[in-house]
Amino acid sequence: MRTMFKVMALAASLSASVSTYAFAEDTVEVLHWWTSGGEAAAVGVLKDDLQKQGVSWQDMPVAGGGGEAANTALKARVTSGNPPTAAQLLGMAVNEWAEEGLLGDLTSVADQEGWDKVVPDAIKAFAVHDGKWQAVPVNIHRPNWLWINAKVFADNGLEPPKTWDEFNVVADKLKEKGIVPLAHGGQPWQDTTIFDDVVVGIGGPEFYKKAILELDESALNSDTMVKVFDQMRKIRGYVDPNFSGRDWNLATAMVIKGEAAMQLMGDWAKGEIVKAGAKPGTNILCVAAPGTEGTFLFNTDFFAMFPVGEDKVAGQHKLAASVMSPSFQEAFNLVKGSIPARTDVPGDKFDPCAQKSMADLKAAQASGTMMGSLAHGHAEPAAIQRAIFDVVTQHFNSDMSSKDAVAALINSVNSAK
Amino acid sequence: MPAIVLSPSLAAVTVCVYGFIAYTAILSFTGSKMFARFDFVGWRQYERLFENPRWITAIENMAIFGGLYIIGATCLGLFIAILIDQKIRLEGVFRAVFLYPMALSFVVTGVIWQWLLNPGLGLEHMMRSLGWESFTFQWLIEPERAIYTIVIAGVWQVTGFVMALFLAGLRGIDTEILRAARVDGAPIHKVYTRIIIPALRPAFLTVFVIEAHLAIKSYDLVVALTKGGPGVSTELPSTFMYSMTFTRNELGVGAASATVMLVSLASIIIPYLYSELRNDRHA
Amino acid sequence: MTAMLESSSAAAANRPGSIRWSKQFGRVFVYGCLALLALVFLAPLLSMLLTSLKSMDEIRAGNLLSLPSTPTFAAWANVWGASCIGVTCGGLKGYFGNSFLIVVPATFISVALGAFNGYVFAQWRFRGDNLIFGLILFGCFIPFQIVLIPMAGLLGKLGLAGTIPGLILVHVVYGICFTTMFFRNYFITVPAEIFKAARVDGAGFWAIFFRILLPISWPIVMVSIIWQFTGVWNDFLFGVSFAAGTNQPVTVALNNLVNTSTGTKAYNEDMAAAMIAALPTILIYVAAGRYFLRGLMAGAVKG
């Protein structure tokens, strides 16, 4: 017993000494949820880049559920007055944090580096508040992709579907042959990723704008929306029985290995494809999700900057400048599967899918069809977004009728407003 | 001196338990979204709470989960305790085997059970590879059944503790009474139903309170096993509160649900504490 | 929960076996049931252990409880020292150390405070003591999710945000509710005459505690240590919310690790990591389980 107390006392004094942790000059602490293979490699690029400039990187990864645990940790850190230097946030979350007046100011760096000219307006809308740069965009992701195992399609004489009707025909054929048509993970955000695609694919970009971005009640309560849920019900029949709770990257792995033919997922899937040694555009085809050609849904990972003490500002500014430098934007996005958040980065090093993404982005900007993704936090604040998640995922996982789903959707959205 | 010894703990509890409860209760009457905001809206958040179908599902699940969890763990725990009380060999080994799940964190428990219950890899896969081709066990992914997998994992984790409490109770029963009963020729089942079980009444009460509060606080298991899914089929009040507060930036609704939970907890705990504390000081 | 340790000195009697089924059939039944149940309880741990020793190919081919053909500790070594968690590739070992730095002081302080409190409640009567004890007891039941944000604010004001001492403080605060209850219910079984005699002899407040009470209270000390150690070790919520970067405990790292799946989930590594994270608490339960039961019995539910 006595020795035990001695050990305890020793440990207590030890922990006290560790806690008075001395921070080296120019340290940045970054909270993020990029722990998956391709993603972690992408963060590694940034870490190395900063270390070359003498800024040491203190990693604070919090994995799980598209950043839900990370969000809790961030709130606790900010409430305690000890925010990290920067935190990974999605667009609407940046807005919500900015509205609370809790973000720092990067305008001096932004002016120096000339960010205003190179970042698309749709993204600036999230990064800049009241004329102040408060967050830096790391990438532009496009969630409305359909990934196809080329070999499975070739073996069965199939063509990539261009509309949801074609998709159903293709999927039925695959199912007949005993192949899982669609790799999917049953998590609310993944269900809603599909929902976004179906809303655009069946209703068109104008309908998406009205129903999702503006929450126009007549659009929400329309026959088109009923059709959207009808299609969701069909899709439910095309996934394997073991889909519940599966992580997205495991679903991607199914497509890579040919265990399933297709996946509806954002271009971050490419990170996993490349890591597995397959070639996007060759082994795994990338086409716009059925019916969404010409529309560019987007989501962007931002590093939101928090007000930090004088001693850490220099490091924070270096971090921001690094993130926005063309060389980093290129290097990072090559690994991550997305495209650079500044439009002046040449695309020649990127794979065919990313090049298509860049071209589509320009076209969509011109035609006004570059729109924030609901599933990925660029359309509605968290409360409403999750209220829609609830309905989509409940419909997908039950035998709820499409009419009931529409009624539930309107109810849910109204009560979350 | 007694006052000095007690005061740090008392101060800590006052602030960190009651202060925080009061804070939560106050927030539940405000329109707080992401962070606390003191714009009072009356009972509006409670109305929104009970209009939310997800909360209703959470309460229904609580009833199913709580009921089965308490009954399951109590019966199994008592059964094992009685078995272990039969002067068996290797008692220590058996006790350790039944107790160890208590030692595991939910992250670990989640890793194990998710794997065991996963149709493609776990139990189903094993049974099929052993030749039972038609064996199906897909509760984890069936919306109507998923809640039962949480009951299974929960019972697995807590039964050892329940067993220990009952065992302690059994060992505390006066042997003289039992011997007398046996001499009188009372059959074994009657000894149990007439003497032993009634004598365990305080143990039952303790077990019930522990299980009830674990059930209401249950959060870890759900997050580790199903994250509330498939759909919203395994949502519990605690997961609902967490997601409202931290994920959805609906602090007001989250606080309202927390207050409802605390009130229901208090309604179980306070009568118990009262009866316990009123007359436990036997000279 | 109080009855758990409710007083009865008679209850501490140390002979097991209230009743026996003397017939042979009874014994077979008892052992049969126990063996079957033990198997069910052990199966998850066993399959976890076996899986952690297999290669990925074997996991896909074999089943849950098949023995590894060539057991390998490669997965163990990897997650202990080499696996990548975020961008840092040092495995679990650093986080494992963090957990000890949190658990040991948190356990020690909360057990010590609980013992002092329990002593006061049990032997120094004052007006409203039961009410105050009841108030502390209710603290055992507070759902931790609701205290996260206000606690974060408090830690910030105290200057402890993001540090290990901050985490220790949190665990101590919510731990003393339990430890106070354990000790109070144990000490209340000590006959009041002993204290009166000691006081007549001139023994002071601390002398009574250290010379008379402490030597006889090791069973309940063990219960409290086990309870606190496992509770703090297994905590995830406080760890993820209140610990900054390098101070994170092992449960947070484990969560990051098992969610860090590079395309195919490395089940052997997940299981090895889970085993490593669970090892200290399992060892404590196995090694000290008998004391746990004895401690429960010492203040056992009265007959």
mmCIF file of N, CA and C in Angstrom, chain B residues 131-213:
data_model
loop_
_atom_site.group_PDB
_atom_site.id
_atom_site.type_symbol
_atom_site.label_atom_id
_atom_site.label_comp_id
_atom_site.label_asym_id
_atom_site.label_seq_id
_atom_site.Cartn_x
_atom_site.Cartn_y
_atom_site.Cartn_z
ATOM 1 N N GLY B 131 -20.978 -24.057 -41.487
ATOM 2 C CA GLY B 131 -21.875 -24.949 -42.197
ATOM 3 C C GLY B 131 -23.351 -24.655 -42.028
ATOM 4 N N TRP B 132 -23.674 -23.673 -41.177
ATOM 5 C CA TRP B 132 -25.085 -23.347 -41.003
ATOM 6 C C TRP B 132 -25.408 -22.217 -41.988
ATOM 7 N N GLU B 133 -25.673 -22.610 -43.247
ATOM 8 C CA GLU B 133 -25.761 -21.644 -44.338
ATOM 9 C C GLU B 133 -26.902 -20.647 -44.179
ATOM 10 N N SER B 134 -27.987 -21.106 -43.575
ATOM 11 C CA SER B 134 -29.159 -20.235 -43.540
ATOM 12 C C SER B 134 -29.173 -19.319 -42.320
ATOM 13 N N PHE B 135 -28.126 -19.393 -41.511
ATOM 14 C CA PHE B 135 -28.126 -18.587 -40.287
ATOM 15 C C PHE B 135 -28.089 -17.098 -40.604
ATOM 16 N N THR B 136 -29.046 -16.369 -40.064
ATOM 17 C CA THR B 136 -29.007 -14.920 -40.267
ATOM 18 C C THR B 136 -29.114 -14.210 -38.934
ATOM 19 N N PHE B 137 -28.272 -13.226 -38.768
ATOM 20 C CA PHE B 137 -28.369 -12.395 -37.577
ATOM 21 C C PHE B 137 -28.013 -10.986 -37.985
ATOM 22 N N GLN B 138 -29.045 -10.184 -38.277
ATOM 23 C CA GLN B 138 -28.795 -8.870 -38.826
ATOM 24 C C GLN B 138 -29.434 -7.764 -37.996
ATOM 25 N N TRP B 139 -29.523 -8.007 -36.705
ATOM 26 C CA TRP B 139 -30.214 -7.032 -35.872
ATOM 27 C C TRP B 139 -29.590 -5.648 -35.940
ATOM 28 N N LEU B 140 -28.264 -5.629 -36.047
ATOM 29 C CA LEU B 140 -27.578 -4.350 -36.007
ATOM 30 C C LEU B 140 -28.042 -3.418 -37.134
ATOM 31 N N ILE B 141 -28.464 -3.994 -38.244
ATOM 32 C CA ILE B 141 -28.802 -3.152 -39.389
ATOM 33 C C ILE B 141 -30.287 -3.106 -39.673
ATOM 34 N N GLU B 142 -31.099 -3.771 -38.838
ATOM 35 C CA GLU B 142 -32.537 -3.677 -39.029
ATOM 36 C C GLU B 142 -33.096 -2.618 -38.095
ATOM 37 N N PRO B 143 -33.748 -1.622 -38.660
ATOM 38 C CA PRO B 143 -34.216 -0.522 -37.814
ATOM 39 C C PRO B 143 -35.070 -0.970 -36.629
ATOM 40 N N GLU B 144 -35.873 -2.030 -36.822
ATOM 41 C CA GLU B 144 -36.750 -2.418 -35.711
ATOM 42 C C GLU B 144 -36.002 -3.238 -34.667
ATOM 43 N N ARG B 145 -34.871 -3.781 -35.045
ATOM 44 C CA ARG B 145 -34.168 -4.680 -34.132
ATOM 45 C C ARG B 145 -32.925 -4.054 -33.509
ATOM 46 N N ALA B 146 -32.420 -2.990 -34.120
ATOM 47 C CA ALA B 146 -31.109 -2.483 -33.711
ATOM 48 C C ALA B 146 -31.070 -2.139 -32.227
ATOM 49 N N ILE B 147 -32.191 -1.662 -31.694
ATOM 50 C CA ILE B 147 -32.207 -1.270 -30.289
ATOM 51 C C ILE B 147 -31.903 -2.475 -29.390
ATOM 52 N N TYR B 148 -32.284 -3.682 -29.845
ATOM 53 C CA TYR B 148 -32.036 -4.873 -29.027
ATOM 54 C C TYR B 148 -30.552 -5.219 -28.965
ATOM 55 N N THR B 149 -29.803 -4.856 -30.016
ATOM 56 C CA THR B 149 -28.366 -5.123 -29.944
ATOM 57 C C THR B 149 -27.733 -4.259 -28.859
ATOM 58 N N ILE B 150 -28.299 -3.080 -28.679
ATOM 59 C CA ILE B 150 -27.767 -2.216 -27.627
ATOM 60 C C ILE B 150 -28.099 -2.801 -26.265
ATOM 61 N N VAL B 151 -29.286 -3.407 -26.167
ATOM 62 C CA VAL B 151 -29.639 -4.079 -24.915
ATOM 63 C C VAL B 151 -28.641 -5.209 -24.642
ATOM 64 N N ILE B 152 -28.341 -6.001 -25.660
ATOM 65 C CA ILE B 152 -27.426 -7.131 -25.470
ATOM 66 C C ILE B 152 -26.067 -6.654 -24.978
ATOM 67 N N ALA B 153 -25.508 -5.679 -25.675
ATOM 68 C CA ALA B 153 -24.190 -5.189 -25.283
ATOM 69 C C ALA B 153 -24.235 -4.562 -23.886
ATOM 70 N N GLY B 154 -25.307 -3.843 -23.607
ATOM 71 C CA GLY B 154 -25.450 -3.205 -22.299
ATOM 72 C C GLY B 154 -25.541 -4.220 -21.178
ATOM 73 N N VAL B 155 -26.360 -5.252 -21.383
ATOM 74 C CA VAL B 155 -26.506 -6.294 -20.360
ATOM 75 C C VAL B 155 -25.173 -7.005 -20.158
ATOM 76 N N TRP B 156 -24.510 -7.287 -21.267
ATOM 77 C CA TRP B 156 -23.199 -7.945 -21.188
ATOM 78 C C TRP B 156 -22.243 -7.150 -20.310
ATOM 79 N N GLN B 157 -22.306 -5.828 -20.466
ATOM 80 C CA GLN B 157 -21.351 -5.011 -19.742
ATOM 81 C C GLN B 157 -21.660 -4.893 -18.249
ATOM 82 N N VAL B 158 -22.930 -4.835 -17.884
ATOM 83 C CA VAL B 158 -23.263 -4.487 -16.500
ATOM 84 C C VAL B 158 -23.552 -5.704 -15.616
ATOM 85 N N THR B 159 -23.822 -6.861 -16.252
ATOM 86 C CA THR B 159 -24.257 -8.012 -15.470
ATOM 87 C C THR B 159 -23.273 -8.398 -14.368
ATOM 88 N N GLY B 160 -21.994 -8.294 -14.665
ATOM 89 C CA GLY B 160 -20.993 -8.671 -13.664
ATOM 90 C C GLY B 160 -21.123 -7.850 -12.397
ATOM 91 N N PHE B 161 -21.385 -6.575 -12.572
ATOM 92 C CA PHE B 161 -21.520 -5.697 -11.419
ATOM 93 C C PHE B 161 -22.764 -6.054 -10.620
ATOM 94 N N VAL B 162 -23.845 -6.306 -11.345
ATOM 95 C CA VAL B 162 -25.084 -6.721 -10.689
ATOM 96 C C VAL B 162 -24.850 -8.011 -9.907
ATOM 97 N N MET B 163 -24.146 -8.936 -10.548
ATOM 98 C CA MET B 163 -23.821 -10.198 -9.890
ATOM 99 C C MET B 163 -23.057 -9.947 -8.583
ATOM 100 N N ALA B 164 -22.065 -9.058 -8.645
ATOM 101 C CA ALA B 164 -21.264 -8.781 -7.450
ATOM 102 C C ALA B 164 -22.139 -8.242 -6.323
ATOM 103 N N LEU B 165 -23.069 -7.358 -6.670
ATOM 104 C CA LEU B 165 -23.946 -6.802 -5.642
ATOM 105 C C LEU B 165 -24.833 -7.877 -5.029
ATOM 106 N N PHE B 166 -25.396 -8.731 -5.888
ATOM 107 C CA PHE B 166 -26.252 -9.805 -5.365
ATOM 108 C C PHE B 166 -25.441 -10.800 -4.544
ATOM 109 N N LEU B 167 -24.243 -11.072 -5.024
ATOM 110 C CA LEU B 167 -23.394 -12.019 -4.312
ATOM 111 C C LEU B 167 -23.081 -11.492 -2.915
ATOM 112 N N ALA B 168 -22.763 -10.207 -2.856
ATOM 113 C CA ALA B 168 -22.510 -9.597 -1.560
ATOM 114 C C ALA B 168 -23.751 -9.715 -0.677
ATOM 115 N N GLY B 169 -24.918 -9.538 -1.276
ATOM 116 C CA GLY B 169 -26.166 -9.664 -0.533
ATOM 117 C C GLY B 169 -26.386 -11.093 -0.052
ATOM 118 N N LEU B 170 -26.163 -12.049 -0.955
ATOM 119 C CA LEU B 170 -26.360 -13.461 -0.596
ATOM 120 C C LEU B 170 -25.457 -13.868 0.562
ATOM 121 N N ARG B 171 -24.229 -13.395 0.506
ATOM 122 C CA ARG B 171 -23.263 -13.756 1.546
ATOM 123 C C ARG B 171 -23.619 -13.104 2.877
ATOM 124 N N GLY B 172 -24.477 -12.111 2.807
ATOM 125 C CA GLY B 172 -24.847 -11.420 4.026
ATOM 126 C C GLY B 172 -26.059 -12.029 4.725
ATOM 127 N N ILE B 173 -26.680 -13.014 4.077
ATOM 128 C CA ILE B 173 -27.877 -13.603 4.682
ATOM 129 C C ILE B 173 -27.483 -14.528 5.826
ATOM 130 N N ASP B 174 -28.216 -14.413 6.866
ATOM 131 C CA ASP B 174 -27.919 -15.195 8.077
ATOM 132 C C ASP B 174 -28.060 -16.690 7.808
ATOM 133 N N THR B 175 -26.978 -17.432 7.997
ATOM 134 C CA THR B 175 -27.002 -18.866 7.695
ATOM 135 C C THR B 175 -27.921 -19.642 8.627
ATOM 136 N N GLU B 176 -28.104 -19.133 9.824
ATOM 137 C CA GLU B 176 -28.934 -19.848 10.799
ATOM 138 C C GLU B 176 -30.355 -20.051 10.275
ATOM 139 N N ILE B 177 -30.863 -18.974 9.676
ATOM 140 C CA ILE B 177 -32.231 -19.037 9.153
ATOM 141 C C ILE B 177 -32.334 -20.106 8.078
ATOM 142 N N LEU B 178 -31.317 -20.118 7.219
ATOM 143 C CA LEU B 178 -31.340 -21.070 6.117
ATOM 144 C C LEU B 178 -31.253 -22.500 6.646
ATOM 145 N N ARG B 179 -30.374 -22.686 7.618
ATOM 146 C CA ARG B 179 -30.202 -24.026 8.167
ATOM 147 C C ARG B 179 -31.519 -24.496 8.784
ATOM 148 N N ALA B 180 -32.142 -23.586 9.493
ATOM 149 C CA ALA B 180 -33.413 -23.914 10.135
ATOM 150 C C ALA B 180 -34.444 -24.314 9.085
ATOM 151 N N ALA B 181 -34.467 -23.577 8.004
ATOM 152 C CA ALA B 181 -35.432 -23.871 6.950
ATOM 153 C C ALA B 181 -35.185 -25.254 6.368
ATOM 154 N N ARG B 182 -33.912 -25.590 6.175
ATOM 155 C CA ARG B 182 -33.574 -26.886 5.601
ATOM 156 C C ARG B 182 -33.958 -28.004 6.565
ATOM 157 N N VAL B 183 -33.716 -27.757 7.841
ATOM 158 C CA VAL B 183 -34.068 -28.757 8.837
ATOM 159 C C VAL B 183 -35.572 -29.001 8.831
ATOM 160 N N ASP B 184 -36.313 -27.926 8.665
ATOM 161 C CA ASP B 184 -37.765 -28.049 8.590
ATOM 162 C C ASP B 184 -38.216 -28.783 7.335
ATOM 163 N N GLY B 185 -37.289 -29.060 6.451
ATOM 164 C CA GLY B 185 -37.629 -29.803 5.243
ATOM 165 C C GLY B 185 -38.262 -28.973 4.159
ATOM 166 N N ALA B 186 -38.018 -27.683 4.184
ATOM 167 C CA ALA B 186 -38.572 -26.842 3.119
ATOM 168 C C ALA B 186 -37.853 -27.161 1.816
ATOM 169 N N PRO B 187 -38.611 -27.332 0.706
ATOM 170 C CA PRO B 187 -37.955 -27.614 -0.576
ATOM 171 C C PRO B 187 -37.140 -26.409 -1.033
ATOM 172 N N ILE B 188 -36.134 -26.730 -1.857
ATOM 173 C CA ILE B 188 -35.144 -25.719 -2.208
ATOM 174 C C ILE B 188 -35.740 -24.475 -2.866
ATOM 175 N N HIS B 189 -36.731 -24.704 -3.781
ATOM 176 C CA HIS B 189 -37.253 -23.521 -4.464
ATOM 177 C C HIS B 189 -38.007 -22.632 -3.492
ATOM 178 N N LYS B 190 -38.589 -23.248 -2.476
ATOM 179 C CA LYS B 190 -39.318 -22.433 -1.499
ATOM 180 C C LYS B 190 -38.362 -21.623 -0.634
ATOM 181 N N VAL B 191 -37.195 -22.215 -0.360
ATOM 182 C CA VAL B 191 -36.210 -21.460 0.402
ATOM 183 C C VAL B 191 -35.844 -20.196 -0.363
ATOM 184 N N TYR B 192 -35.708 -20.354 -1.679
ATOM 185 C CA TYR B 192 -35.367 -19.182 -2.486
ATOM 186 C C TYR B 192 -36.494 -18.163 -2.533
ATOM 187 N N THR B 193 -37.708 -18.638 -2.877
ATOM 188 C CA THR B 193 -38.783 -17.669 -3.055
ATOM 189 C C THR B 193 -39.249 -17.063 -1.729
ATOM 190 N N ARG B 194 -39.178 -17.837 -0.647
ATOM 191 C CA ARG B 194 -39.729 -17.337 0.618
ATOM 192 C C ARG B 194 -38.697 -16.617 1.481
ATOM 193 N N ILE B 195 -37.439 -17.087 1.407
ATOM 194 C CA ILE B 195 -36.459 -16.517 2.330
ATOM 195 C C ILE B 195 -35.401 -15.679 1.619
ATOM 196 N N ILE B 196 -34.746 -16.289 0.634
ATOM 197 C CA ILE B 196 -33.571 -15.624 0.088
ATOM 198 C C ILE B 196 -33.926 -14.378 -0.723
ATOM 199 N N ILE B 197 -34.859 -14.544 -1.667
ATOM 200 C CA ILE B 197 -35.198 -13.398 -2.508
ATOM 201 C C ILE B 197 -35.720 -12.226 -1.653
ATOM 202 N N PRO B 198 -36.658 -12.496 -0.730
ATOM 203 C CA PRO B 198 -37.096 -11.369 0.108
ATOM 204 C C PRO B 198 -35.946 -10.746 0.891
ATOM 205 N N ALA B 199 -35.007 -11.575 1.328
ATOM 206 C CA ALA B 199 -33.902 -11.030 2.109
ATOM 207 C C ALA B 199 -33.003 -10.147 1.261
ATOM 208 N N LEU B 200 -33.087 -10.329 -0.051
ATOM 209 C CA LEU B 200 -32.241 -9.537 -0.937
ATOM 210 C C LEU B 200 -32.886 -8.207 -1.317
ATOM 211 N N ARG B 201 -34.002 -7.896 -0.687
ATOM 212 C CA ARG B 201 -34.732 -6.691 -1.081
ATOM 213 C C ARG B 201 -33.840 -5.452 -1.191
ATOM 214 N N PRO B 202 -32.994 -5.192 -0.179
ATOM 215 C CA PRO B 202 -32.152 -3.985 -0.318
ATOM 216 C C PRO B 202 -31.228 -4.074 -1.531
ATOM 217 N N ALA B 203 -30.727 -5.279 -1.800
ATOM 218 C CA ALA B 203 -29.850 -5.445 -2.958
ATOM 219 C C ALA B 203 -30.615 -5.148 -4.234
ATOM 220 N N PHE B 204 -31.851 -5.627 -4.312
ATOM 221 C CA PHE B 204 -32.661 -5.353 -5.501
ATOM 222 C C PHE B 204 -32.811 -3.852 -5.716
ATOM 223 N N LEU B 205 -33.065 -3.161 -4.636
ATOM 224 C CA LEU B 205 -33.278 -1.722 -4.737
ATOM 225 C C LEU B 205 -32.012 -1.045 -5.274
ATOM 226 N N THR B 206 -30.878 -1.420 -4.688
ATOM 227 C CA THR B 206 -29.612 -0.851 -5.137
ATOM 228 C C THR B 206 -29.389 -1.129 -6.613
ATOM 229 N N VAL B 207 -29.584 -2.392 -6.970
ATOM 230 C CA VAL B 207 -29.375 -2.807 -8.348
ATOM 231 C C VAL B 207 -30.279 -2.000 -9.279
ATOM 232 N N PHE B 208 -31.520 -1.857 -8.872
ATOM 233 C CA PHE B 208 -32.464 -1.136 -9.719
ATOM 234 C C PHE B 208 -32.022 0.312 -9.941
ATOM 235 N N VAL B 209 -31.613 0.940 -8.863
ATOM 236 C CA VAL B 209 -31.236 2.350 -8.993
ATOM 237 C C VAL B 209 -29.997 2.491 -9.869
ATOM 238 N N ILE B 210 -29.032 1.614 -9.667
ATOM 239 C CA ILE B 210 -27.816 1.687 -10.481
ATOM 240 C C ILE B 210 -28.155 1.467 -11.950
ATOM 241 N N GLU B 211 -28.971 0.454 -12.210
ATOM 242 C CA GLU B 211 -29.318 0.158 -13.602
ATOM 243 C C GLU B 211 -30.121 1.291 -14.219
ATOM 244 N N ALA B 212 -31.055 1.818 -13.435
ATOM 245 C CA ALA B 212 -31.904 2.874 -13.988
ATOM 246 C C ALA B 212 -31.060 4.090 -14.356
ATOM 247 N N HIS B 213 -30.125 4.432 -13.499
ATOM 248 C CA HIS B 213 -29.366 5.652 -13.829
ATOM 249 C C HIS B 213 -28.378 5.389 -14.951
#
